[in-house]
PDB file of C-alpha atoms and ligand atoms in Angstrom:
ATOM      1  CA  UNK T 232     141.443  89.184  26.502  1.00 56.00           C
ATOM      2  CA  UNK T 233     142.707  85.594  28.112  1.00 58.00           C
ATOM      3  CA  UNK T 234     139.082  84.299  27.061  1.00 62.00           C
ATOM      4  CA  UNK T 235     139.995  83.458  23.006  1.00 64.00           C
ATOM      5  CA  UNK T 236     137.816  81.070  21.832  1.00 67.00           C
ATOM      6  CA  UNK T 237     139.301  77.961  20.932  1.00 71.00           C
ATOM      7  CA  UNK T 238     139.754  76.945  17.269  1.00 69.00           C
ATOM      8  CA  UNK T 239     141.635  74.186  15.764  1.00 74.00           C
ATOM      9  CA  UNK T 240     145.314  74.618  15.699  1.00 83.00           C
ATOM     10  CA  UNK T 241     146.802  73.375  12.656  1.00 90.00           C
ATOM     11  CA  UNK T 242     150.600  72.889  11.469  1.00 93.00           C
ATOM     12  CA  UNK T 243     152.458  74.845   8.643  1.00 95.00           C
ATOM     13  CA  UNK T 244     154.197  71.543   6.554  1.00 96.00           C
ATOM     14  CA  UNK T 245     157.053  74.038   5.932  1.00 97.00           C
ATOM     15  CA  UNK T 246     158.051  75.705   9.184  1.00 95.00           C
ATOM     16  CA  UNK T 247     156.156  73.673  11.204  1.00 94.00           C
ATOM     17  CA  UNK T 248     154.907  76.802  13.150  1.00 91.00           C
ATOM     18  CA  UNK T 249     151.431  76.668  14.147  1.00 87.00           C
ATOM     19  CA  UNK T 250     148.558  78.780  14.307  1.00 78.00           C
ATOM     20  CA  UNK T 251     144.504  78.550  14.070  1.00 72.00           C
ATOM     21  CA  UNK T 252     143.285  77.055  11.315  1.00 62.00           C
ATOM     22  CA  UNK T 253     141.798  80.766   9.775  1.00 62.00           C
ATOM     23  CA  UNK T 254     145.104  82.177   9.325  1.00 80.00           C
ATOM     24  CA  UNK T 255     146.980  78.984   7.075  1.00 91.00           C
ATOM     25  CA  UNK T 256     146.112  77.970   3.785  1.00 94.00           C
ATOM     26  CA  UNK T 257     144.425  74.188   3.510  1.00 94.00           C
ATOM     27  CA  UNK T 258     145.813  72.339   0.677  1.00 97.00           C
ATOM     28  CA  UNK T 259     143.459  69.129  -0.030  1.00 97.00           C
ATOM     29  CA  UNK T 260     143.892  65.784  -1.983  1.00 97.00           C
ATOM     30  CA  UNK T 261     140.511  65.162  -3.297  1.00 96.00           C
ATOM     31  CA  UNK T 262     139.588  61.549  -3.230  1.00 94.00           C
ATOM     32  CA  UNK T 263     140.768  61.167  -7.029  1.00 95.00           C
ATOM     33  CA  UNK T 264     143.725  62.259  -6.062  1.00 95.00           C
ATOM     34  CA  UNK T 265     144.178  65.638  -7.605  1.00 95.00           C
ATOM     35  CA  UNK T 266     145.559  68.435  -5.095  1.00 97.00           C
ATOM     36  CA  UNK T 267     143.557  71.519  -5.007  1.00 97.00           C
ATOM     37  CA  UNK T 268     143.531  74.403  -2.543  1.00 96.00           C
ATOM     38  CA  UNK T 269     140.868  74.664  -0.122  1.00 95.00           C
ATOM     39  CA  UNK T 270     139.556  77.755   0.143  1.00 91.00           C
ATOM     40  CA  UNK T 271     136.622  77.189   2.926  1.00 89.00           C
ATOM     41  CA  UNK T 272     138.843  74.479   4.888  1.00 87.00           C
ATOM     42  CA  UNK T 273     135.699  72.193   4.270  1.00 90.00           C
ATOM     43  CA  UNK T 274     136.555  69.846   1.208  1.00 95.00           C
ATOM     44  CA  UNK T 275     136.478  66.014   1.819  1.00 94.00           C
ATOM     45  CA  UNK T 276     140.262  64.820   1.661  1.00 96.00           C
ATOM     46  CA  UNK T 277     143.570  64.947   3.437  1.00 96.00           C
ATOM     47  CA  UNK T 278     144.184  68.030   4.271  1.00 95.00           C
ATOM     48  CA  UNK T 279     147.725  69.793   5.013  1.00 96.00           C
ATOM     49  CA  UNK T 280     148.313  73.613   5.809  1.00 95.00           C
ATOM     50  CA  UNK T 281     150.828  76.330   4.706  1.00 95.00           C
ATOM     51  CA  UNK T 282     151.192  80.040   5.853  1.00 94.00           C
ATOM     52  CA  UNK T 283     150.715  82.715   3.413  1.00 94.00           C
ATOM     53  CA  UNK T 284     154.278  83.450   3.141  1.00 94.00           C
ATOM     54  CA  UNK T 285     156.338  83.242   0.324  1.00 95.00           C
ATOM     55  CA  UNK T 286     159.141  81.923   2.019  1.00 96.00           C
ATOM     56  CA  UNK T 287     156.944  78.711   3.640  1.00 96.00           C
ATOM     57  CA  UNK T 288     155.236  78.289  -0.119  1.00 97.00           C
ATOM     58  CA  UNK T 289     159.082  78.229  -1.301  1.00 97.00           C
ATOM     59  CA  UNK T 290     160.202  75.180   1.096  1.00 98.00           C
ATOM     60  CA  UNK T 291     157.261  73.498   0.732  1.00 98.00           C
ATOM     61  CA  UNK T 292     157.637  73.324  -3.020  1.00 98.00           C
ATOM     62  CA  UNK T 293     161.610  72.539  -3.211  1.00 98.00           C
ATOM     63  CA  UNK T 294     161.359  70.118  -0.541  1.00 98.00           C
ATOM     64  CA  UNK T 295     158.233  68.458  -1.583  1.00 98.00           C
ATOM     65  CA  UNK T 296     156.370  68.566   1.757  1.00 98.00           C
ATOM     66  CA  UNK T 297     152.784  68.812   0.364  1.00 98.00           C
ATOM     67  CA  UNK T 298     153.797  65.565  -1.619  1.00 98.00           C
ATOM     68  CA  UNK T 299     154.576  64.092   1.271  1.00 97.00           C
ATOM     69  CA  UNK T 300     152.180  65.249   3.875  1.00 97.00           C
ATOM     70  CA  UNK T 301     149.565  64.506   1.410  1.00 97.00           C
ATOM     71  CA  UNK T 302     150.911  61.701   0.142  1.00 97.00           C
ATOM     72  CA  UNK T 303     150.086  62.539  -3.517  1.00 97.00           C
ATOM     73  CA  UNK T 304     151.942  62.997  -7.086  1.00 95.00           C
ATOM     74  CA  UNK T 305     153.970  65.718  -7.786  1.00 96.00           C
ATOM     75  CA  UNK T 306     152.586  69.026  -7.592  1.00 97.00           C
ATOM     76  CA  UNK T 307     152.935  71.403 -10.608  1.00 96.00           C
ATOM     77  CA  UNK T 308     155.395  74.847 -10.315  1.00 97.00           C
ATOM     78  CA  UNK T 309     151.626  76.293 -11.891  1.00 97.00           C
ATOM     79  CA  UNK T 310     149.936  75.280  -8.656  1.00 97.00           C
ATOM     80  CA  UNK T 311     152.518  76.763  -6.329  1.00 98.00           C
ATOM     81  CA  UNK T 312     152.161  79.988  -8.243  1.00 97.00           C
ATOM     82  CA  UNK T 313     148.462  79.947  -7.924  1.00 97.00           C
ATOM     83  CA  UNK T 314     149.018  79.076  -3.803  1.00 97.00           C
ATOM     84  CA  UNK T 315     151.268  82.310  -4.357  1.00 97.00           C
ATOM     85  CA  UNK T 316     149.067  84.426  -5.441  1.00 97.00           C
ATOM     86  CA  UNK T 317     146.372  82.948  -3.256  1.00 95.00           C
ATOM     87  CA  UNK T 318     148.618  83.828   0.028  1.00 95.00           C
ATOM     88  CA  UNK T 319     149.154  87.264  -1.274  1.00 95.00           C
ATOM     89  CA  UNK T 320     145.640  87.993  -1.953  1.00 94.00           C
ATOM     90  CA  UNK T 321     144.580  86.594   1.861  1.00 91.00           C
ATOM     91  CA  UNK T 322     147.380  89.020   3.123  1.00 90.00           C
ATOM     92  CA  UNK T 323     146.021  91.856   1.471  1.00 92.00           C
ATOM     93  CA  UNK T 324     142.609  91.059   2.592  1.00 90.00           C
ATOM     94  CA  UNK T 325     144.170  91.077   6.268  1.00 87.00           C
ATOM     95  CA  UNK T 326     145.954  94.167   6.149  1.00 89.00           C
ATOM     96  CA  UNK T 327     142.319  95.960   4.943  1.00 89.00           C
ATOM     97  CA  UNK T 328     140.439  94.491   7.191  1.00 86.00           C
ATOM     98  CA  UNK T 329     142.797  95.428  10.510  1.00 84.00           C
ATOM     99  CA  UNK T 330     142.812  98.892   9.036  1.00 83.00           C
ATOM    100  CA  UNK T 331     139.114  98.565   9.336  1.00 77.00           C
ATOM    101  CA  UNK T 332     139.267  97.244  12.714  1.00 69.00           C
ATOM    102  CA  UNK T 333     141.528 100.164  13.632  1.00 66.00           C
ATOM    103  CA  UNK T 334     139.710 103.076  12.018  1.00 57.00           C
ATOM    104  CA  UNK T 335     135.947 102.126  13.177  1.00 57.00           C
ATOM    105  CA  UNK T 336     132.973 104.889  12.248  1.00 57.00           C
ATOM    106  CA  UNK T 337     134.038 107.667   9.862  1.00 52.00           C
ATOM    107  CA  UNK T 338     137.451 108.213  10.870  1.00 54.00           C
ATOM    108  CA  UNK T 339     137.418 111.531  10.946  1.00 56.00           C
ATOM    109  CA  UNK T 340     139.363 113.016  13.984  1.00 57.00           C
ATOM    110  CA  UNK T 341     140.650 109.870  14.793  1.00 56.00           C
ATOM    111  CA  UNK T 342     144.188 110.320  15.967  1.00 56.00           C
ATOM    112  CA  UNK T 343     146.560 107.670  15.451  1.00 55.00           C
TER     113      UNK T 343
HETATM  114 ZN1  LIG P1429     155.124  78.124   7.805  1.00 61.80          ZN
END
């Protein structure tokens, strides 16, 4: 239990909470100046991290946290809408995964 693998810890630009990189979305400013969502966390460029919560995404949008962190041009509403959709999908995938982990095998006869 104590021997968790060391993983990169990142800070959400909105709430300043830290989390394992896996649980934060990486937004990156590419060398050409455009800003995009980095699904794999491997794109070159300046990165900023956001929780997968609507609250943090909204704070980032309203307070221009991503623009400040990335030193980018203003980010469009459409981009934030896309990020919101991605966040929802990540949360859904996560819920599905933990359900599977909680009920391995057939699941028949497992008590809750
Ligand atoms: Zn956050």
